[in-house]
CSV table of C-alpha atoms in Angstrom, one decimal:
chain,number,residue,atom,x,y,z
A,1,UNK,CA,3.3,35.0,24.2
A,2,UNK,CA,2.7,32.2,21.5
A,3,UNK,CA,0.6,29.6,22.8
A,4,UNK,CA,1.3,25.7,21.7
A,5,UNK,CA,-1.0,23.5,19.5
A,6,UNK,CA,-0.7,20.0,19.5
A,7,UNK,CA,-2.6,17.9,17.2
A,8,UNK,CA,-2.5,14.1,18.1
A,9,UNK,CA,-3.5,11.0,16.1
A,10,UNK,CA,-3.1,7.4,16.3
A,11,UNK,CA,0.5,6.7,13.8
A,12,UNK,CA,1.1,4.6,11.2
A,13,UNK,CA,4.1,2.3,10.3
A,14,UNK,CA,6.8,3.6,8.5
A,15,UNK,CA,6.2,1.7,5.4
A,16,UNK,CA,4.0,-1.3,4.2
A,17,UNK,CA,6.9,-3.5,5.3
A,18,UNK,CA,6.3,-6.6,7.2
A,19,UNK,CA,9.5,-5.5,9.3
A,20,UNK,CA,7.6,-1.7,10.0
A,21,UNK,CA,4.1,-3.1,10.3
A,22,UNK,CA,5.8,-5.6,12.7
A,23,UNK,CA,7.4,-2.9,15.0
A,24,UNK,CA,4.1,-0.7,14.3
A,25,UNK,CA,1.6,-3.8,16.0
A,26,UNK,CA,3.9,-4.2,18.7
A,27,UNK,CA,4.0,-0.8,20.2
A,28,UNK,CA,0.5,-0.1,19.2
A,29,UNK,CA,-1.0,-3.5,21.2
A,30,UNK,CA,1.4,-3.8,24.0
A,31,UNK,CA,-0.1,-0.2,24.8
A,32,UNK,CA,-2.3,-1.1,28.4
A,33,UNK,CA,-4.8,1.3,27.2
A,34,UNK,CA,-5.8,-0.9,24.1
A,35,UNK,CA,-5.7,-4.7,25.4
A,36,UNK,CA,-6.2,-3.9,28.8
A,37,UNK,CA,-5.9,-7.3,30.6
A,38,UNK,CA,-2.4,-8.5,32.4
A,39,UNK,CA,0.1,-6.9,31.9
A,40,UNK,CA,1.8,-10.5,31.1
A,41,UNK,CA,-1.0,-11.9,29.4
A,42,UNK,CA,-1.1,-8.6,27.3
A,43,UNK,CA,2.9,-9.5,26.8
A,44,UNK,CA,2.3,-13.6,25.7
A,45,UNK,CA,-0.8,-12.7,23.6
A,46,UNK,CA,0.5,-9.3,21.5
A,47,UNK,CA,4.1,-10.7,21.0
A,48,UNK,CA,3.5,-14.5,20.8
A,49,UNK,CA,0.3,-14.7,18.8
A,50,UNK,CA,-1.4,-11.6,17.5
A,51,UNK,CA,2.1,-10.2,16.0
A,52,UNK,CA,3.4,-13.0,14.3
A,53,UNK,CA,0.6,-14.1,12.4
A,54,UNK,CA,-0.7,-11.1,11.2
A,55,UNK,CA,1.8,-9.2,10.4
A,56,UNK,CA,2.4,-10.2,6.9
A,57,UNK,CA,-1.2,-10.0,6.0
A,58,UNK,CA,-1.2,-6.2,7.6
A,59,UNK,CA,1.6,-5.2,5.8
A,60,UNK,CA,-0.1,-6.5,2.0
A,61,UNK,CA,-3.4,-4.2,3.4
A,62,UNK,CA,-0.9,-1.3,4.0
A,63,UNK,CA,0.6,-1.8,0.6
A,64,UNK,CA,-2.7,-1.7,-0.5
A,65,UNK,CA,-3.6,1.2,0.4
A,66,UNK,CA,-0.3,3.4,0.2
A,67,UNK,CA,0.7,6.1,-1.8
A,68,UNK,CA,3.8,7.9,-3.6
A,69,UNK,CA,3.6,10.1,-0.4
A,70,UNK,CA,3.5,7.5,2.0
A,71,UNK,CA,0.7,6.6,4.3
A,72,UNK,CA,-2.9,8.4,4.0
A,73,UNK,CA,-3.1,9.1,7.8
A,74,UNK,CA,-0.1,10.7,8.2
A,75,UNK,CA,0.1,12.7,4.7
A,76,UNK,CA,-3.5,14.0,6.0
A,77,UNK,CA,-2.7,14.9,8.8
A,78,UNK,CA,0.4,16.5,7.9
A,79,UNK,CA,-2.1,18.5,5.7
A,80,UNK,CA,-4.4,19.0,8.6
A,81,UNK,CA,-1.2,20.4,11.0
A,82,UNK,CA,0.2,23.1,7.5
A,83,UNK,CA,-3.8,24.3,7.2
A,84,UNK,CA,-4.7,25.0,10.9
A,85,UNK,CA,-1.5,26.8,11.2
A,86,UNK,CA,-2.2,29.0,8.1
A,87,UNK,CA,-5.5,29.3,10.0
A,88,UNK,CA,-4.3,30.7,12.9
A,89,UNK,CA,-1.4,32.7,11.2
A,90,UNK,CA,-4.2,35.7,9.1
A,91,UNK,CA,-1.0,37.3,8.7
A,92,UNK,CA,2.1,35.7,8.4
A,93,UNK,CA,5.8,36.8,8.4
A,94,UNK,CA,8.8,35.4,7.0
A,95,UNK,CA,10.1,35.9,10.7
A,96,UNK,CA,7.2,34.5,12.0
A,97,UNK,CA,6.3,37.6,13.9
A,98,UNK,CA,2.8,37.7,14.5
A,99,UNK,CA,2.0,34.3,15.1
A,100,UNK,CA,0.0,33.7,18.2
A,101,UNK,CA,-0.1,30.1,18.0
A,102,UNK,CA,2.6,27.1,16.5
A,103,UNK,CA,0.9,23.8,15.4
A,104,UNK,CA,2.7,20.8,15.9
A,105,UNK,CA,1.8,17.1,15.1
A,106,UNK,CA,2.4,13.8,16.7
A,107,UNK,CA,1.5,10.4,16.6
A,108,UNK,CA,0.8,8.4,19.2
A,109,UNK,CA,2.4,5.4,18.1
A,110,UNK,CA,5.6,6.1,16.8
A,111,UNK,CA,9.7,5.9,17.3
A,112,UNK,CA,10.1,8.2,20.2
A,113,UNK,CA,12.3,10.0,18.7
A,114,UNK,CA,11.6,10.5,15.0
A,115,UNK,CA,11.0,13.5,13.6
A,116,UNK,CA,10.6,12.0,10.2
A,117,UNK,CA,7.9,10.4,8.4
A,118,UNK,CA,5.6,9.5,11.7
A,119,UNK,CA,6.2,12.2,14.2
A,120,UNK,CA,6.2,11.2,17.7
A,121,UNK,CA,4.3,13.0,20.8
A,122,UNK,CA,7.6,13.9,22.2
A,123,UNK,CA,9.2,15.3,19.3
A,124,UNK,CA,6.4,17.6,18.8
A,125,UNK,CA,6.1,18.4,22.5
A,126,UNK,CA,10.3,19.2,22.4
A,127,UNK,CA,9.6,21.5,19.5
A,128,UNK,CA,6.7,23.7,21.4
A,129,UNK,CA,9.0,23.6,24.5
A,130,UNK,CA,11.7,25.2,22.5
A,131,UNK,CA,10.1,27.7,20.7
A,132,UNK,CA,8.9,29.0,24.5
A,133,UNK,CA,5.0,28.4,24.0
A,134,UNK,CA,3.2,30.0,26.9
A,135,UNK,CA,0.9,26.7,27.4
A,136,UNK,CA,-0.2,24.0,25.3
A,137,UNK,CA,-3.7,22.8,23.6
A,138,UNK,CA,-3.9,19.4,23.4
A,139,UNK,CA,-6.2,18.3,20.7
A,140,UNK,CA,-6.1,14.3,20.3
A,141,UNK,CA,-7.8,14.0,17.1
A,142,UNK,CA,-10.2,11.6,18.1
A,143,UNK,CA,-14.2,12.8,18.0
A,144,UNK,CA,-15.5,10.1,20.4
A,145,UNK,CA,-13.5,9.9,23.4
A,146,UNK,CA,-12.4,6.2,24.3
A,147,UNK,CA,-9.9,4.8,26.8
A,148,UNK,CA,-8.0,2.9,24.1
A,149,UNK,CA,-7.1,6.4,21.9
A,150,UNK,CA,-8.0,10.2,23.8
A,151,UNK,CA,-6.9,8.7,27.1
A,152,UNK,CA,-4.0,7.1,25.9
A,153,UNK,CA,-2.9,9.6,24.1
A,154,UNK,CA,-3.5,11.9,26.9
A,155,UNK,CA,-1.9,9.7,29.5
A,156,UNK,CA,1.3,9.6,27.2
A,157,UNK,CA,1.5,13.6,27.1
A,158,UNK,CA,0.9,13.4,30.8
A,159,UNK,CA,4.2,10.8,31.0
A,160,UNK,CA,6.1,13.1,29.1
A,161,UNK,CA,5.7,16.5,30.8
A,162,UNK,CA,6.4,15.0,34.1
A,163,UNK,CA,10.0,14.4,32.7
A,164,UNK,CA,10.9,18.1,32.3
A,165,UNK,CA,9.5,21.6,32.6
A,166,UNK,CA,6.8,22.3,30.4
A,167,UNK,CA,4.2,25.4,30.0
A,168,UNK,CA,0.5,24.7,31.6
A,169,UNK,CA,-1.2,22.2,29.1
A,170,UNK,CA,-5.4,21.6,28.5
A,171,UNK,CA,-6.6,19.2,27.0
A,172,UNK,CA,-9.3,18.5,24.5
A,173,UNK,CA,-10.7,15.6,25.4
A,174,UNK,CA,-13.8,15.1,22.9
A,175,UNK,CA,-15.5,17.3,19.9
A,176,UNK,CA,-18.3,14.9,18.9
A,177,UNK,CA,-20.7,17.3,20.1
A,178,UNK,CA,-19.4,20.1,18.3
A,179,UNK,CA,-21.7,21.6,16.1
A,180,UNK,CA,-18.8,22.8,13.2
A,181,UNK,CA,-17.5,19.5,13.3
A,182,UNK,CA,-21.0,18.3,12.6
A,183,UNK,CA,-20.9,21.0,9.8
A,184,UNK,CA,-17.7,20.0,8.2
A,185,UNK,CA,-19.1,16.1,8.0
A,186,UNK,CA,-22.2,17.0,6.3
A,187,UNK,CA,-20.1,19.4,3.8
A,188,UNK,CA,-17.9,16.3,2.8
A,189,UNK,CA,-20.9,14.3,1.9
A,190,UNK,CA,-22.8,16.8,0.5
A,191,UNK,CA,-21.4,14.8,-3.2
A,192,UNK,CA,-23.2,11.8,-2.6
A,193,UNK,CA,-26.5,13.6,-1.2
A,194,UNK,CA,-28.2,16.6,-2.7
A,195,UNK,CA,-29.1,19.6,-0.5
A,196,UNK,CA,-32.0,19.6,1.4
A,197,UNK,CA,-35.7,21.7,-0.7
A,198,UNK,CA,-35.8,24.7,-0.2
A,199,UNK,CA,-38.3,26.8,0.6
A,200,UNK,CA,-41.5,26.4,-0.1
A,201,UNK,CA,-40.9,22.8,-1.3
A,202,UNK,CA,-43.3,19.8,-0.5
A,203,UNK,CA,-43.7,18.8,2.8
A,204,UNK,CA,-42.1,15.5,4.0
A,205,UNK,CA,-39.7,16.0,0.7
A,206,UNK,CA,-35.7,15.1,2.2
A,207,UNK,CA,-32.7,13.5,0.2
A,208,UNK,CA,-34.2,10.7,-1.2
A,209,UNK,CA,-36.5,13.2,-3.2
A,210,UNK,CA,-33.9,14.7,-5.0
A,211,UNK,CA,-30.9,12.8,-8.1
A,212,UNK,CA,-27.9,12.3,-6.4
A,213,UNK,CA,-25.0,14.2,-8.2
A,214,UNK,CA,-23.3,11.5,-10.6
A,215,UNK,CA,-25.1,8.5,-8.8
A,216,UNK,CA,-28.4,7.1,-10.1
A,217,UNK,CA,-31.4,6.8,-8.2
A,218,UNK,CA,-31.6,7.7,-4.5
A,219,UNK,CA,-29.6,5.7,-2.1
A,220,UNK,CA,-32.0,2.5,0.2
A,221,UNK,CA,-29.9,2.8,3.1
A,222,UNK,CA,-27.4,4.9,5.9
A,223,UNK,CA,-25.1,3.1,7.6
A,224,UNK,CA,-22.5,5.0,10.5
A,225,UNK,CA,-19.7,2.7,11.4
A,226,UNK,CA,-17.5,3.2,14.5
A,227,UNK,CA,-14.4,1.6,15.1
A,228,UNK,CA,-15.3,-1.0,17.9
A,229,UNK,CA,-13.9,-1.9,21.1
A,230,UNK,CA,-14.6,-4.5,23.7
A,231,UNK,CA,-17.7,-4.1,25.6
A,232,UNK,CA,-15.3,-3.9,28.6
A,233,UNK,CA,-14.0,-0.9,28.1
A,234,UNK,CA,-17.4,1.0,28.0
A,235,UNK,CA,-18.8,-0.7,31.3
A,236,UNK,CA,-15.0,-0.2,32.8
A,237,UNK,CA,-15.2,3.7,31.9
A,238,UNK,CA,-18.7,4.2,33.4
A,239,UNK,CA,-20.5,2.2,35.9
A,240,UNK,CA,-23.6,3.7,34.6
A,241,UNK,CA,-23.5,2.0,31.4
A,242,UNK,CA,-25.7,-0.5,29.8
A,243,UNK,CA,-24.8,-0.5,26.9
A,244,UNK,CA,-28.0,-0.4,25.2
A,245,UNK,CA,-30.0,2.2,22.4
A,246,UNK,CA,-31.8,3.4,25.6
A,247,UNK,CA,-28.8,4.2,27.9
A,248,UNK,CA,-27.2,5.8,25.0
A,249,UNK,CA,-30.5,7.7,23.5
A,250,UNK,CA,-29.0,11.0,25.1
A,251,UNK,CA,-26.2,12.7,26.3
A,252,UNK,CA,-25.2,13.5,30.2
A,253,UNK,CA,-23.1,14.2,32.7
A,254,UNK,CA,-23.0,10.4,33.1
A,255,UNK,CA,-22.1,9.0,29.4
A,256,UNK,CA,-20.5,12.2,28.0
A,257,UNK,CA,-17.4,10.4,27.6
A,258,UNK,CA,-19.2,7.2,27.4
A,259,UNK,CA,-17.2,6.1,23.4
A,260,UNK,CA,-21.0,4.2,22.5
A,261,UNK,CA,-23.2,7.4,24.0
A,262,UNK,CA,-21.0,9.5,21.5
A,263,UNK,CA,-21.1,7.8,18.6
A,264,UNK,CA,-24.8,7.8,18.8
A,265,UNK,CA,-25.2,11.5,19.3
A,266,UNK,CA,-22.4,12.2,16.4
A,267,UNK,CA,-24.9,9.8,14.5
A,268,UNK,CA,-28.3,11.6,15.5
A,269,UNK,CA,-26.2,14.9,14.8
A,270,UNK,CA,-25.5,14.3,11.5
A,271,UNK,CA,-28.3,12.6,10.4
A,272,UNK,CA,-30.6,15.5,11.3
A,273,UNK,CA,-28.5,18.1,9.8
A,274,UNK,CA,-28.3,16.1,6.2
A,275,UNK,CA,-32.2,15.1,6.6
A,276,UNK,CA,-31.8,11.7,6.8
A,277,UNK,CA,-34.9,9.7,8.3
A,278,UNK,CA,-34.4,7.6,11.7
A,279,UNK,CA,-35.6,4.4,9.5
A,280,UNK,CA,-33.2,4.8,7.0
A,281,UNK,CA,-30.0,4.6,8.7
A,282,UNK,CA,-28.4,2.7,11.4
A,283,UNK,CA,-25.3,2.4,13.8
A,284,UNK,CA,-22.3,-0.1,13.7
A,285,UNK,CA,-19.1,-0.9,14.7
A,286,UNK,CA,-16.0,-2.5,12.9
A,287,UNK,CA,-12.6,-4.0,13.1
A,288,UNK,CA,-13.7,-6.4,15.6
A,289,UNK,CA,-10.8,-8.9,17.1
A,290,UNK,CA,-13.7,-11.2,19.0
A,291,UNK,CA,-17.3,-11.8,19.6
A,292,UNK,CA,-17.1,-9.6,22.7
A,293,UNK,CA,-16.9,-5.8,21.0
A,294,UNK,CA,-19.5,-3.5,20.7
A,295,UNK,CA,-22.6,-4.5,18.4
A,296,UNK,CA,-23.9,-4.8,15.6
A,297,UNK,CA,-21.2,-5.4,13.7
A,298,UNK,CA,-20.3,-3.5,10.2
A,299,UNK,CA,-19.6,-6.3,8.2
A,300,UNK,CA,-22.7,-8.4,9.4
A,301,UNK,CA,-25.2,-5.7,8.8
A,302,UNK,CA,-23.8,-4.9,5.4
A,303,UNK,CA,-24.5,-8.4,4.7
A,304,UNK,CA,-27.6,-8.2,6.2
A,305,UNK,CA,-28.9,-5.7,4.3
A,306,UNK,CA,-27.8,-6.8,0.5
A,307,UNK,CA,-30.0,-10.4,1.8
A,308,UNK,CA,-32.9,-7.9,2.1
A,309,UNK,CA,-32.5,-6.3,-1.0
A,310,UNK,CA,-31.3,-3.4,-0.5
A,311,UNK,CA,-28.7,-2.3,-3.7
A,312,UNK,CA,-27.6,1.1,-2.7
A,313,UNK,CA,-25.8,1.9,0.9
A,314,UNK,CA,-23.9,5.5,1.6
A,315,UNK,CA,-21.4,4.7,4.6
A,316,UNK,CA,-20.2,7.5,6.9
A,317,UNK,CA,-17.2,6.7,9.5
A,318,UNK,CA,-17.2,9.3,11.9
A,319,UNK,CA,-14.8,8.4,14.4
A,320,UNK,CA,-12.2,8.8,11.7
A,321,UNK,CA,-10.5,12.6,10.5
A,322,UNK,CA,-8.6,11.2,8.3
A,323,UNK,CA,-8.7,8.5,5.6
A,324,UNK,CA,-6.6,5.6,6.3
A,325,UNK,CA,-6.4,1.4,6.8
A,326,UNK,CA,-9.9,1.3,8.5
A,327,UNK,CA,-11.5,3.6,5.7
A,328,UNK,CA,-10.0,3.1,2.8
A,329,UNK,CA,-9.5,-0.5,2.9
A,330,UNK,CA,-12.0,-2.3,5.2
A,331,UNK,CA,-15.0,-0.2,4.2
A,332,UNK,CA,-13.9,0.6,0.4
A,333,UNK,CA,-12.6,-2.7,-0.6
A,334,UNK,CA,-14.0,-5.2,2.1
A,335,UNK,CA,-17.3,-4.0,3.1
A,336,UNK,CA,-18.3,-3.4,-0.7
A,337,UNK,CA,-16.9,-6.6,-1.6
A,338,UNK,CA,-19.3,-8.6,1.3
A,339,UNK,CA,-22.2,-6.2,-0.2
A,340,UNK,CA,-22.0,-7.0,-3.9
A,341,UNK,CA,-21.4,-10.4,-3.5
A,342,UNK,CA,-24.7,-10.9,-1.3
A,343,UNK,CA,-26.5,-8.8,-4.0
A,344,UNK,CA,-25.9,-5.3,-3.5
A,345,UNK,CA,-25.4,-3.1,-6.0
A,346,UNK,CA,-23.2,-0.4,-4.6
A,347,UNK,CA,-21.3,0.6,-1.7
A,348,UNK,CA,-20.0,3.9,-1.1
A,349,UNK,CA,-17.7,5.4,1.3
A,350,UNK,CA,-18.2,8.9,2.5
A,351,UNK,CA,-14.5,10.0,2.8
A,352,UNK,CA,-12.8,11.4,6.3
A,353,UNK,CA,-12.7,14.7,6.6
A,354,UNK,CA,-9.0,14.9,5.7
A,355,UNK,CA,-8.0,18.6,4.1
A,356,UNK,CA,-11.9,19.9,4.1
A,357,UNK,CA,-12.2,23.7,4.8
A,358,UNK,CA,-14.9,23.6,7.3
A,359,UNK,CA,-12.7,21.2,9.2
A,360,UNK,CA,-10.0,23.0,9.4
A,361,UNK,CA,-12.3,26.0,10.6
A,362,UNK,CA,-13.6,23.5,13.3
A,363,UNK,CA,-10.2,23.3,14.6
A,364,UNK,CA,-9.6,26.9,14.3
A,365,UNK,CA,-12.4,27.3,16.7
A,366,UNK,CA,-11.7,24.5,19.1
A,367,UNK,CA,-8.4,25.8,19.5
A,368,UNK,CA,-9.4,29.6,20.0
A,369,UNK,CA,-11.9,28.6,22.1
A,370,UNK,CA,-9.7,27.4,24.5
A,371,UNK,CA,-8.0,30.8,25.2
């Protein structure tokens, strides 16, 4: 029996139109998960406010940032969906015979029933049900798990299978801790930082030791950002958390799906496997809508640190697969914009894993490991 694959991520409008962005915003923030306040409030604030006045300026970023193939979150992971199914298909048919698994995509926010450009979770969950999948692997394609994206997304699959017979489905429900995920990350930046000495070499020697492929001189500075959310949403998720450096300086059974306690392991992960100093880098978080999300913020440390002098920052965004508004424009454009105009002298992005080989493998695993 084939077994089901279903890769989620969070959706994209359909175009950079204000009339596409507008429909995009309103399913995406009248979703509970993501403003979680009343239900009317949520209702007043999303349709009233939020969505009429930004949804001209968010359709000029998504025109910013668009290409001939339409948006980069969706054309990725397209890509993402074709690769892992190659991946899983060593020896493929014309008939498809042989295939033990069928990949399918869908977006968390999307038209219900599309099966165009932005796929929707119910689409893709019709097409495994047809093709008589013996159960489903649910892989939201979110590292970090957060209330806002891996439980909404999970929530919604749960919403959907109620409605009609469907195989046995598991769920995925976090791969920060993953250790070829970790891999894959330090692969993609393995451009902007040479390899680590080898053997033999001088003791206490690590990246900054070593010319930087294309770049001159050695980088001054590390910085992971996270997409935020409200502090609410961490202390609602676990009544254990503080949200501080200590409650999040390990993982447990307590903070294991704590969003803050993963982004800090995927950060002292990654750091240690590309040799990167604890002094040299710190933690963020971005996209902020008010003075009550997670802290420090991205743009205020950037800032920060060009009034210090520092001229050279690599910035990693881990809780992103795939390149799209948040990476591309708000680190790429903004955040170096903010940094050269406080006197830095350059600002690069470490790009999302998007196509990368030793992502794809990642998947491979996650899903085979689920068997």
């Amino acid at each position: 029996m084939k077994k089901g694959v279903l890769l989620i991520n969070l959706g994209s409008p359909d175009s950079p139109s204000v009339k596409d962005v507008r429909k995009y915003l309103k399913q995406f923030l009248n979703d509970p998960f993501v403003i979680d306040i009343n239900p009317i409030a949520r209702f007043c604030l999303v349709n009233f406010i939020i969505v009429p006045t930004r949804s001209k300026n968010s359709a000029k970023l998504y025109e910013a940032i668009w290409t001939k193939e339409g948006s980069p979150l969706i054309v990725h992971s397209k890509k993402q969906k074709e690769l892992l199914q190659k991946s899983l298909t060593p020896n493929p048919s014309p008939a498809g015979e042989g295939n033990k698994y069928i990949v399918e995509l869908g977006m968390r926010y999307s038209r219900r029933d599309s099966f165009g450009a932005s796929p929707s979770i119910e689409s893709a969950l019709k097409n495994l049900k047809e093709k008589n999948v013996s159960e489903i692997i649910v892989l939201p394609l979110y590292p970090q798990y957060a209330t806002s994206s891996t439980k909404s997304s999970v929530e919604e699959v749960k919403r959907i299978i109620r409605k009609g017979k469907y195989p046995p489905v598991k769920f995925i429900e976090k791969f920060y801790d993953d250790e070829n995920y970790i891999e894959a990350m330090a692969d993609v930046a393995k451009k902007y930082i040479a390899p680590p000495p080898p053997e033999g070499g001088k003791t206490g020697e690590s990246v900054f030791d070593f010319p930087l492929r294309g770049i001159e001189g050695a980088w001054d500075f590390f910085i992971f950002s996270y997409h935020g959310l409200p502090e609410r949403q961490i202390t609602k998720e676990s009544s254990h958390c503080k949200i501080n450096n200590e409650c999040c300086s390990s993982i447990n059974e307590h903070n294991k799906l704590c969003y803050r306690a993963g982004c800090f392991e995927t950060t002292r992960r990654l750091a240690q496997k590309l040799n990167i100093p604890k002094e040299k880098y710190t933690i963020s978080f971005q996209s902020r809508l008010d003075d009550k999300w997670l802290k420090p913020y991205s743009d205020k440390v950037i800032e920060e640190k060009a009034k210090q002098g520092i001229k050279k920052i690599l910035v990693f965004s881990p809780a992103f697969v795939a390149d799209c508004l948040e990476t591309i424009y708000e680190i790429g454009t903004e955040y170096n914009y903010i940094f050269k105009n406080h006197g830095g002298e350059k600002l690069q992005l470490v790009e999302s894993l998007n196509e990368n080989p030793k992502w794809i493998e990642a998947l491979r695993n996650m899903v085979i490991g689920e068997q």
